[in-house]
Tab-separated table of C-alpha atoms in Angstrom:
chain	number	residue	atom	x	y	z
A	838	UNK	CA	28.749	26.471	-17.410
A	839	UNK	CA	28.993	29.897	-15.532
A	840	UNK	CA	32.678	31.356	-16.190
A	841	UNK	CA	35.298	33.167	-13.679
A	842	UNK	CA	35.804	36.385	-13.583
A	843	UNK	CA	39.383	38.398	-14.197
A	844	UNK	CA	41.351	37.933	-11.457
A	845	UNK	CA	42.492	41.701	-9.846
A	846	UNK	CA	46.006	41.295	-10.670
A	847	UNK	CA	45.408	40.838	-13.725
A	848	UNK	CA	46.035	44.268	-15.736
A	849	UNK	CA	42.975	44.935	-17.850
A	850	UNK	CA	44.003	47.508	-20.666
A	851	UNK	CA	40.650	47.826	-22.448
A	852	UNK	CA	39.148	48.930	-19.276
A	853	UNK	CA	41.396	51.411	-18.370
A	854	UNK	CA	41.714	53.144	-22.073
A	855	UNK	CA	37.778	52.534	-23.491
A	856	UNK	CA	36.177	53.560	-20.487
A	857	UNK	CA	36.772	57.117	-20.596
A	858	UNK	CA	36.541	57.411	-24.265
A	859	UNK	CA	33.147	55.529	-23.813
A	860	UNK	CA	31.769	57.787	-21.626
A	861	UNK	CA	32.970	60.760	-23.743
A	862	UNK	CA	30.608	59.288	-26.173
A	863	UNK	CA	27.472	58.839	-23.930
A	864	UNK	CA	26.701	62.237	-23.177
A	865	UNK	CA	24.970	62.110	-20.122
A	866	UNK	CA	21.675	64.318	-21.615
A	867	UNK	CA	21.275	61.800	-24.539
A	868	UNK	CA	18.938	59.344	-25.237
A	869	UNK	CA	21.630	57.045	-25.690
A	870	UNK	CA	23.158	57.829	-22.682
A	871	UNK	CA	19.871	57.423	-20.984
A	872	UNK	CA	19.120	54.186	-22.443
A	873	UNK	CA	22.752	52.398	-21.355
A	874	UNK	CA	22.073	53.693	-17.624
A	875	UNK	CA	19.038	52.157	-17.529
A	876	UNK	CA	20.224	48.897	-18.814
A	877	UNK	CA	23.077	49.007	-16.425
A	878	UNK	CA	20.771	49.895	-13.102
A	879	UNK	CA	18.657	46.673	-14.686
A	880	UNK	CA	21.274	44.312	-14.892
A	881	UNK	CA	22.568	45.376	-11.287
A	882	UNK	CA	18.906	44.751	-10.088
A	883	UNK	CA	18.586	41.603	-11.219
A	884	UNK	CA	21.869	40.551	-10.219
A	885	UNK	CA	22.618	37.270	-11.078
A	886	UNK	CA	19.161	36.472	-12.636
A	887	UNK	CA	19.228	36.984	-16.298
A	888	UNK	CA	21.831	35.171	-18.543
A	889	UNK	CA	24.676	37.350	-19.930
A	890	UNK	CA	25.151	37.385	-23.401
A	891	UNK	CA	28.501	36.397	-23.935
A	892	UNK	CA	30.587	33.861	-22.728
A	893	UNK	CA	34.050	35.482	-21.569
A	894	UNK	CA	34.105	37.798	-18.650
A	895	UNK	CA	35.197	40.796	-20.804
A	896	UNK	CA	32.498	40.536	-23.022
A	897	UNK	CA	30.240	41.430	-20.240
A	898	UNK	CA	29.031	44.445	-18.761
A	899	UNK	CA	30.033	45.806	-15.609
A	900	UNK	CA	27.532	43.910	-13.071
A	901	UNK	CA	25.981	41.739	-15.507
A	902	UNK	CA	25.333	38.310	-14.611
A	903	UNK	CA	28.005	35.209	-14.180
A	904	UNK	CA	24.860	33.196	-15.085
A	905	UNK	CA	24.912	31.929	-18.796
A	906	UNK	CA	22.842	31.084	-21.602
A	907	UNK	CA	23.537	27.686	-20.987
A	908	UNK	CA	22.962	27.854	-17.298
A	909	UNK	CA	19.466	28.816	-17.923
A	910	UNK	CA	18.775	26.283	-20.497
A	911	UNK	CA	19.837	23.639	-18.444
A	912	UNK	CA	17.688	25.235	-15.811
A	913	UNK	CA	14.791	24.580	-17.779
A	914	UNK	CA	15.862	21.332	-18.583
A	915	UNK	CA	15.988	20.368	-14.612
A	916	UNK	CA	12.943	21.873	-13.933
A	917	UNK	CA	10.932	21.084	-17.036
A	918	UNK	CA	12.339	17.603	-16.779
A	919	UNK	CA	11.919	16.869	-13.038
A	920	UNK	CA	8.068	18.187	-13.410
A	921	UNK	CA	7.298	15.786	-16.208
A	922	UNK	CA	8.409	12.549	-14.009
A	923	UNK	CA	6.100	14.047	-11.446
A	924	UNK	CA	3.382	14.210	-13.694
A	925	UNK	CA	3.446	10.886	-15.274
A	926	UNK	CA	3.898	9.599	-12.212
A	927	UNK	CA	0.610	10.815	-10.641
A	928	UNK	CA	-1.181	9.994	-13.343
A	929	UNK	CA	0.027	6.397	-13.867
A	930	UNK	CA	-0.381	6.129	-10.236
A	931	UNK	CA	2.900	4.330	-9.888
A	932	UNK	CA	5.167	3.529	-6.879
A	933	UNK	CA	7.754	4.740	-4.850
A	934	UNK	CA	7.102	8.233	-6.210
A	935	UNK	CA	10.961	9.413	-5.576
A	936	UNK	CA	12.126	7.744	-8.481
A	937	UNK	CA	10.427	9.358	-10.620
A	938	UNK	CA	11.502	12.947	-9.750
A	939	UNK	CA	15.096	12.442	-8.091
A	940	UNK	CA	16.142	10.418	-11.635
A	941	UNK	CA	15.691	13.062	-14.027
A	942	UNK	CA	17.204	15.419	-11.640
A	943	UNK	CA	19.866	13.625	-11.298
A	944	UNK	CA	20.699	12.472	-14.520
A	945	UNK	CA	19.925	16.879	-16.103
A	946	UNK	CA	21.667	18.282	-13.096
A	947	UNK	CA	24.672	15.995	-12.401
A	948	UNK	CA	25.409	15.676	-16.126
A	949	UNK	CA	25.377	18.198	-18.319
A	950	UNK	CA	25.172	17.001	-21.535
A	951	UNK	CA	23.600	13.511	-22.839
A	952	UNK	CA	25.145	11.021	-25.180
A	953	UNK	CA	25.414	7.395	-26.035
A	954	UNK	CA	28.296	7.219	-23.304
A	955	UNK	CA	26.216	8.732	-20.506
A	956	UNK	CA	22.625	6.592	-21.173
A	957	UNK	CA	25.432	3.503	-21.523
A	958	UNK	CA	26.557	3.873	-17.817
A	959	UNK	CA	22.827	4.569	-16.689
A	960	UNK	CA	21.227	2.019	-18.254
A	961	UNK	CA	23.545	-0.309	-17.534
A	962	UNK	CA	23.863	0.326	-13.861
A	963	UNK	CA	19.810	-0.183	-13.378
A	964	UNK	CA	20.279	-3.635	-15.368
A	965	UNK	CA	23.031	-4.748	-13.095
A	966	UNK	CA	21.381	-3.238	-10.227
A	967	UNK	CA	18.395	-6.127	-11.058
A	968	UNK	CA	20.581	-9.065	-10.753
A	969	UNK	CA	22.422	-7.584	-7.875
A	970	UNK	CA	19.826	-6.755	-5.327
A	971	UNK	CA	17.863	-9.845	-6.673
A	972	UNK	CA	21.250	-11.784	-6.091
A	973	UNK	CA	22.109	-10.040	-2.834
A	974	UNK	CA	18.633	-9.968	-0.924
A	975	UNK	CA	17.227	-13.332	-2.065
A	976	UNK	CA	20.021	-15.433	-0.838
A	977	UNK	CA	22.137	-13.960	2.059
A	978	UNK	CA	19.193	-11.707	3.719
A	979	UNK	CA	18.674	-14.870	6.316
A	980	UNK	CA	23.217	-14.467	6.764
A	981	UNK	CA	23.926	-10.877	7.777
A	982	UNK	CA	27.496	-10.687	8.081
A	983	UNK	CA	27.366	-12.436	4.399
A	984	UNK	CA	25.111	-9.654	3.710
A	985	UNK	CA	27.434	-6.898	4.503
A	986	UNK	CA	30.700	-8.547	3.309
A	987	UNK	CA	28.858	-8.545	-0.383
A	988	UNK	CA	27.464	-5.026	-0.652
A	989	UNK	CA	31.101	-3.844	0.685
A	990	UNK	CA	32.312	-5.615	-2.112
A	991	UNK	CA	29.815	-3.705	-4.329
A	992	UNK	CA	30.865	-0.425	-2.866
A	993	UNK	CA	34.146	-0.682	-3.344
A	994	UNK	CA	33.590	-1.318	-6.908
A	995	UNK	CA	31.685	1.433	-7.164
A	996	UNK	CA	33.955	3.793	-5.589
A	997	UNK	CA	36.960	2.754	-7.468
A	998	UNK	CA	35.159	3.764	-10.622
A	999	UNK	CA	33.935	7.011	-9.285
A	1000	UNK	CA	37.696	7.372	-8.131
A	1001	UNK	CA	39.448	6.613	-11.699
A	1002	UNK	CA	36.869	9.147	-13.400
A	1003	UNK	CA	36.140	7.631	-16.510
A	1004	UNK	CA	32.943	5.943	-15.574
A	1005	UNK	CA	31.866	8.337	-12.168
A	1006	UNK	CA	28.324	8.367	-13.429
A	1007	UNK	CA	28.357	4.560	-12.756
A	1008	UNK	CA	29.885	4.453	-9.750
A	1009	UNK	CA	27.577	7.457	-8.631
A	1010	UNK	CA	24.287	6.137	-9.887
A	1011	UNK	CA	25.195	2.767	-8.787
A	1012	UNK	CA	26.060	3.888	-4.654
A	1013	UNK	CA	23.082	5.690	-4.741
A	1014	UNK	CA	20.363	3.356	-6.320
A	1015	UNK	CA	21.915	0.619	-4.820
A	1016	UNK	CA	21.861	1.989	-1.166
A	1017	UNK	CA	17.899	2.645	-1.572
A	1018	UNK	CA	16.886	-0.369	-3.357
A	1019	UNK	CA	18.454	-2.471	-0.723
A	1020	UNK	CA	17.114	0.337	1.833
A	1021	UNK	CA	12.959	-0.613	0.711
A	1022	UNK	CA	14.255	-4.475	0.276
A	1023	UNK	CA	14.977	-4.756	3.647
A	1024	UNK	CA	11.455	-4.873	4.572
A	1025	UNK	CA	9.179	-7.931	4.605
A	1026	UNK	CA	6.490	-6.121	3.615
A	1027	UNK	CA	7.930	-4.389	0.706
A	1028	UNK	CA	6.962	-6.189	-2.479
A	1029	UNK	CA	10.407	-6.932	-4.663
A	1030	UNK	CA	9.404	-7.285	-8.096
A	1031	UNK	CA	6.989	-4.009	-7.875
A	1032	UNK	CA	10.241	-2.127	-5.977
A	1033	UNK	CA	12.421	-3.471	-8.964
A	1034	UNK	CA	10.276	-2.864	-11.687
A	1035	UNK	CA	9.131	0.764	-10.467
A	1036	UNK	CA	13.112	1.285	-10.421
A	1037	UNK	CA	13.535	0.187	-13.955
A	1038	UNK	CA	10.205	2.112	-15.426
A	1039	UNK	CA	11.545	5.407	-13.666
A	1040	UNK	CA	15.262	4.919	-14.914
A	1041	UNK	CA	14.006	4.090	-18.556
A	1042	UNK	CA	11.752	7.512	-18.102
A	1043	UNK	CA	14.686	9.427	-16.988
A	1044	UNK	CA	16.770	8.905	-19.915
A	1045	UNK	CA	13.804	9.287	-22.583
A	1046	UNK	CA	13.282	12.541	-20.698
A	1047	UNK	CA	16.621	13.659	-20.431
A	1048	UNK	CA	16.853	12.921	-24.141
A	1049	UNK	CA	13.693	15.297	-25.082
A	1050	UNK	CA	14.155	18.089	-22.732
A	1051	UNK	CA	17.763	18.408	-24.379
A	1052	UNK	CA	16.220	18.739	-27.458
A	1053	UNK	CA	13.383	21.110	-26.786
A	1054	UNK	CA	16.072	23.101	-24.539
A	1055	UNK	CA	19.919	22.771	-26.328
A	1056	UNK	CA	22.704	24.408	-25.610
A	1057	UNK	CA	22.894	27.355	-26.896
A	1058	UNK	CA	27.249	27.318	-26.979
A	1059	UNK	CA	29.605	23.900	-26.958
A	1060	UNK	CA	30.434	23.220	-23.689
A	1061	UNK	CA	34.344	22.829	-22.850
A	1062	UNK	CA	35.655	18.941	-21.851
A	1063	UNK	CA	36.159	18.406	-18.174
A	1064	UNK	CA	39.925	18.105	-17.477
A	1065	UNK	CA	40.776	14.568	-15.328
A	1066	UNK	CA	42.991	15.087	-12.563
A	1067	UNK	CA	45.742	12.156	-12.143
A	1068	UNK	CA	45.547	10.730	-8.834
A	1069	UNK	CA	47.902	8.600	-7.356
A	1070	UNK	CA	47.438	4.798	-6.373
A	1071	UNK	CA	47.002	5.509	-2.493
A	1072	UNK	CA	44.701	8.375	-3.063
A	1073	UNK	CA	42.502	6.115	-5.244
A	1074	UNK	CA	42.430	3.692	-2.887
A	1075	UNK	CA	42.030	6.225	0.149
A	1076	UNK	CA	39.022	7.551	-1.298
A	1077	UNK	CA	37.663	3.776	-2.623
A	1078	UNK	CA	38.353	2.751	1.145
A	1079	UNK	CA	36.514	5.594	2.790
A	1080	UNK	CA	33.427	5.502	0.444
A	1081	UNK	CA	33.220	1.961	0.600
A	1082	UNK	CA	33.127	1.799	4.426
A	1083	UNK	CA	31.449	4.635	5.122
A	1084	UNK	CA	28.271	3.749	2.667
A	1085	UNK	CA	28.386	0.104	4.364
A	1086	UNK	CA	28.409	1.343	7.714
A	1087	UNK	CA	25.119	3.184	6.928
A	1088	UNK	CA	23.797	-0.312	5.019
A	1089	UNK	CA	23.948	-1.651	8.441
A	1090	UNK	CA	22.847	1.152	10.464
A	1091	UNK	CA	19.643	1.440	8.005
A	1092	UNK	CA	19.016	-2.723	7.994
A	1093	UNK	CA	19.369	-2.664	11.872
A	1094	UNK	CA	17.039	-0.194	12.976
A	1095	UNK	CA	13.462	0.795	11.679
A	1096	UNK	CA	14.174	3.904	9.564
A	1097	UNK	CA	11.076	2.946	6.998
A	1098	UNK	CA	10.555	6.586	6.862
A	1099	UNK	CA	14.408	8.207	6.971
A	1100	UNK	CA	14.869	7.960	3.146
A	1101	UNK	CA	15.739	11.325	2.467
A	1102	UNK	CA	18.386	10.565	5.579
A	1103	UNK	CA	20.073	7.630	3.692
A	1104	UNK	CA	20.126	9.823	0.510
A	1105	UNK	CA	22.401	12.521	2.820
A	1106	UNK	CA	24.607	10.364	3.832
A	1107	UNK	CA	25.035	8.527	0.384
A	1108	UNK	CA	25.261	12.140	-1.421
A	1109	UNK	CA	27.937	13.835	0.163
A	1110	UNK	CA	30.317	11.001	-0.470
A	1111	UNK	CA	30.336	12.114	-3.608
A	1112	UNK	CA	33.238	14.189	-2.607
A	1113	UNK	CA	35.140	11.320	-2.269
A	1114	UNK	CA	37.075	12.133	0.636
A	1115	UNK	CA	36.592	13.855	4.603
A	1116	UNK	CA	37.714	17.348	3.369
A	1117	UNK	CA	35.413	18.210	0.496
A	1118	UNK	CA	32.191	15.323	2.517
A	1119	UNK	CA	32.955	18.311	5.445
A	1120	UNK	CA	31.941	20.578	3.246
A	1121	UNK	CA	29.111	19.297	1.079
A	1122	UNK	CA	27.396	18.028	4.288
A	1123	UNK	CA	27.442	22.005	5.307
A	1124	UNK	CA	25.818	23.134	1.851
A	1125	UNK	CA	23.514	19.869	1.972
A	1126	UNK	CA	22.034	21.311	5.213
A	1127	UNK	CA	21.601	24.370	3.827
A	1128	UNK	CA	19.784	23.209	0.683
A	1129	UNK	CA	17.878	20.764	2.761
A	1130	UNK	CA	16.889	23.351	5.091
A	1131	UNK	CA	15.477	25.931	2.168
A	1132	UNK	CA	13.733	23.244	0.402
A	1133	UNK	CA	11.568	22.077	3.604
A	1134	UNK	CA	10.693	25.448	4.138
A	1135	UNK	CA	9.839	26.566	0.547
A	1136	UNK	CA	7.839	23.318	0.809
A	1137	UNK	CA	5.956	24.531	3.422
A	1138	UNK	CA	5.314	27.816	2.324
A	1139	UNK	CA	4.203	26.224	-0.467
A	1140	UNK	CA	1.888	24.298	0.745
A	1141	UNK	CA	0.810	26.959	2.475
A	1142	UNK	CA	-0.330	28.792	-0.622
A	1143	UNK	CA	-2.207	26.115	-2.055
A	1144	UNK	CA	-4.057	25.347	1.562
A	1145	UNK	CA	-6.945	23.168	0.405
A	1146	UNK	CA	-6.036	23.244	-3.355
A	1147	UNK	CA	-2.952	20.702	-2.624
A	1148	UNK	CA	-4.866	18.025	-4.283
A	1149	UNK	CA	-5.202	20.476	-7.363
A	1150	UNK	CA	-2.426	18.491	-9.729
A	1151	UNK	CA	-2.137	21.464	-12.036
A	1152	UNK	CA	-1.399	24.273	-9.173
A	1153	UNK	CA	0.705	21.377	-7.626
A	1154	UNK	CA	3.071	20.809	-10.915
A	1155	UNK	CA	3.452	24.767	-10.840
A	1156	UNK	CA	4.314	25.606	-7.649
A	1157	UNK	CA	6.641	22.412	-7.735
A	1158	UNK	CA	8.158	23.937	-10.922
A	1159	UNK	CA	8.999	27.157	-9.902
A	1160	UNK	CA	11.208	25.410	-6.737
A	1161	UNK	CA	12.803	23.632	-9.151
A	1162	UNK	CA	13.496	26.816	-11.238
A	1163	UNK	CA	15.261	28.661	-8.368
A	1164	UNK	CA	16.802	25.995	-6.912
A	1165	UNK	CA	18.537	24.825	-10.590
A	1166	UNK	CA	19.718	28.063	-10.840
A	1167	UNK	CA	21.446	28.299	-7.470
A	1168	UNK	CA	22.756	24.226	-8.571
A	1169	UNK	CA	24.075	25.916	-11.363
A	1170	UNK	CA	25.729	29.141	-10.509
A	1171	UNK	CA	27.479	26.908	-7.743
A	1172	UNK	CA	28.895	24.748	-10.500
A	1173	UNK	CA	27.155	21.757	-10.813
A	1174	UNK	CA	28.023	20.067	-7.314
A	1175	UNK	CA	26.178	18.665	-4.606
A	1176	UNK	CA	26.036	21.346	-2.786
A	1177	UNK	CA	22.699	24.098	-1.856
A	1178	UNK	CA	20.737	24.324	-4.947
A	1179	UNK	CA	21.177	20.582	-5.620
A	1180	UNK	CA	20.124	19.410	-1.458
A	1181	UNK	CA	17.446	22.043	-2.384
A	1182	UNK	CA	16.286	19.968	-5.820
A	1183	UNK	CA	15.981	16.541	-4.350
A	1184	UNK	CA	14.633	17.958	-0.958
A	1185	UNK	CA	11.741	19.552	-3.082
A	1186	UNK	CA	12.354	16.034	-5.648
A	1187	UNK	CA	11.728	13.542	-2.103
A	1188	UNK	CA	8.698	15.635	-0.693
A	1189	UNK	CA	6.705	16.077	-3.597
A	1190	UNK	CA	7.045	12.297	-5.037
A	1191	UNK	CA	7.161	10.771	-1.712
A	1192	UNK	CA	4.877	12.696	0.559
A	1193	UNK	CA	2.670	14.441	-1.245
A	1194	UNK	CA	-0.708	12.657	-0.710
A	1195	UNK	CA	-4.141	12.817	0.794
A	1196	UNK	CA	-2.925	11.056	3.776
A	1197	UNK	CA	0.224	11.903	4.011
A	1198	UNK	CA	1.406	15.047	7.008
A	1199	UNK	CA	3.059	17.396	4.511
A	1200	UNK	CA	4.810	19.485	7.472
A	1201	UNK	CA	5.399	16.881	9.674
A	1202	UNK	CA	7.111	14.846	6.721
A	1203	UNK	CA	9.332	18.248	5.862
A	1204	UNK	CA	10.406	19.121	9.149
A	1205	UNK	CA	11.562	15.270	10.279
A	1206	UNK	CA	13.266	14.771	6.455
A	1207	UNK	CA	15.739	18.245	7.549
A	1208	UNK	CA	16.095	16.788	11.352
A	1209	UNK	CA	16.614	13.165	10.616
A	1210	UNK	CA	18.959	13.959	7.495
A	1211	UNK	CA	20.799	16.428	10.015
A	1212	UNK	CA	22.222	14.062	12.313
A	1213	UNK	CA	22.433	11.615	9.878
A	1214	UNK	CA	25.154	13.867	8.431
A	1215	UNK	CA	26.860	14.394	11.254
A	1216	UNK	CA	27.106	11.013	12.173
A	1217	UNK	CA	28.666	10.092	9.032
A	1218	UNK	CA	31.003	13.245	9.295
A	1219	UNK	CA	32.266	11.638	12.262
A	1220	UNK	CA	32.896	8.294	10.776
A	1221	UNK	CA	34.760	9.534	7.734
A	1222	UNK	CA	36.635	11.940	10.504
A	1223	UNK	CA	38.045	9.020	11.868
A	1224	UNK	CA	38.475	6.984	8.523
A	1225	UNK	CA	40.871	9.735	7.198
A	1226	UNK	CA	42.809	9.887	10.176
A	1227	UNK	CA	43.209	6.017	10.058
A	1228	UNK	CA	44.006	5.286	6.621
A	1229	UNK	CA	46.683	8.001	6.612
A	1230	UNK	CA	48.359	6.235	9.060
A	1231	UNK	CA	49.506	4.131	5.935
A	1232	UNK	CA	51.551	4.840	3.393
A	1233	UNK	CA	49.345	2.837	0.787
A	1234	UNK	CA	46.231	4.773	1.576
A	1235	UNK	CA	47.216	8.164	2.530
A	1236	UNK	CA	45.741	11.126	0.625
A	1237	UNK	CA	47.492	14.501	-0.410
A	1238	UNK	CA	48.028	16.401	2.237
A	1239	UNK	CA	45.775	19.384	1.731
């Protein structure tokens, strides 16, 4: 991942006695001295395009780029990967598009690296997922308030284990997934078995594709160990609490009202719970927006290019590709959160595999996803608003106090 820089207080002898004695020995008439003032007017042109060779901030030069050799391979693993699940699935013809190109997204930009541990939780949550929504939808659909008691229950669950940290990916996988199957289930109309087995052929795909865009694009340094943060018993169940309810609330909201077409909406407000909590939700709904907005309008515009080649799948994939480019490397010079560059990927992820066909209204579709997914956000700001305030009234569930 992208490092720090030095903070200013921090003395820094080797800049203070080898600069002068390195520009003693650039004459400013050489070749050599040439040559290095080109490379640095380069590197401060590009910004923070190209990757910097090392991998400490003093082993870089002055206005060289934060972003890393490993940032851009797992760039090109989003991007690469992402594109693929398009592809296959316009050529199989396959269902509920989204899956396809939010999965491998998902599972390349939320996770950087792939082993038995992370395809375990995956796999296993799509599996469970089967017997849940099966479970869930087949016998209490006819008894609402049954209904919503059980996917609380499911929620919480979920939330608990994003809140411990072991098994986040899950918990994650498992809110989100499980919010959209039982989203499309809701319907009458909605075939079952096709919705389930769509969602088990695209979560299969996303971990076979995961697995060979990490070996056509590896890392080209180890990557350090996330350090766990110890939480205390009322913050875990704070942050359980508020997911939980919060993700319920818009369960009902989504099985009460006829929101067929507000995916992308319940995606929002599923996303930025992520945070776990109202203060860092606050913010991700803010870069969310953001993201969202960019990605409908670099949708657009490229649409716009293509005019009446949109049905070309080749120009398609490409212009698709290079979104995903720039908007993986704003995911990743961010950090890896859900914040811009990640809204951006599955804005681009929803359009394309969703809404991309002949008789489908490619601009209408992009500007309701950004207005519908707006005040779907700040609906559920408002709801965890008053959620924080409430379960801080108790000792039990109160959070630190920022």
């Amino acid at each position: 991942m992208s490092t720090e820089g030095v903070s200013e207080a921090e003395p820094r002898p080797t800049e203070t006695a080898a600069t002068p004695a390195a520009s003693s020995e650039r004459p400013s008439g050489s070749l050599a001295g040439l040559g290095h003032g080109l490379r640095r007017l380069l590197l401060r042109s590009l910004g923070l395009v190209a990757p910097h060779r090392g991998h400490a901030p003093e082993e870089r030069e002055p206005g060289e780029s934060r972003f890393s050799a490993n940032d851009l391979r797992q760039c090109q693993r989003i991007a690469c990967g992402a594109g693929l699940g398009f592809v296959v699935s316009h050529l199989m013809g396959w269902n509920y598009g989204v899956f396809y190109t939010v999965f491998p997204m998902f599972l390349l930009g939320m996770i950087p690296a792939l082993n038995a541990h992370v395809m375990r939780q995956f796999l296993g949550n799509v599996f469970l997922n089967l017997v849940e929504v099966t479970l869930v939808v087949g016998l209490t659909q006819h008894l609402p308030v049954v209904m919503t008691g059980l996917v609380f229950l499911l929620f919480a669950i979920r939330f608990r284990l994003m809140a411990k940290g072991p098994l986040f990916l899950f918990g994650a996988n498992g809110v989100l997934t499980l919010s959209i199957l039982l989203h499309f289930a809701s319907y009458p109309s909605v075939d079952l078995l096709d919705l389930l087995a769509n969602h088990v052929t695209a979560s299969v795909l996303a971990v076979a594709i995961a697995a060979v865009m990490h070996l056509a694009f590896p890392d080209t340094a180890p990557r350090p160990r996330p350090a766990g943060a110890e939480k205390s018993a009322a913050l875990v169940r704070h942050q359980t609490l508020i997911g939980a309810c919060t993700a319920t609330l818009s369960f009902v909201v989504f099985q009460t009202l006829d929101l067929r077409d507000s995916l992308s909406a319940q995606m929002a407000t599923i996303l930025i719970l992520f945070a776990l909590g109202y203060p860092g939700a606050r913010l991700s709904a803010v870069k969310r927006a953001v993201g969202a907005l960019l990605g409908c309008n670099l949708a657009i515009l490229l649409q716009l290019m293509l005019f009446t080649q949109s049905d070309h799948l080749l120009l398609v994939l490409l212009s698709y590709w290079i979104g995903l480019m720039l908007f993986a490397r704003i995911h990743l010079l961010e950090g890896g959160g859900s914040g811009v560059g990640f809204g951006g990927l599955t804005t681009l992820g929803i359009l394309f595999g969703q809404y991309l066909g002949p008789n489908q209204d490619f601009f209408y579709d992009a500007l309701y996803r950004f207005s519908s997914m707006s005040v779907a956000m700040a609906v559920t700001l408002v709801v965890m608003a008053v959620l924080h305030r409430l379960l801080n009234a108790s000792a039990m569930t109160r959070a630190h106090e920022p």
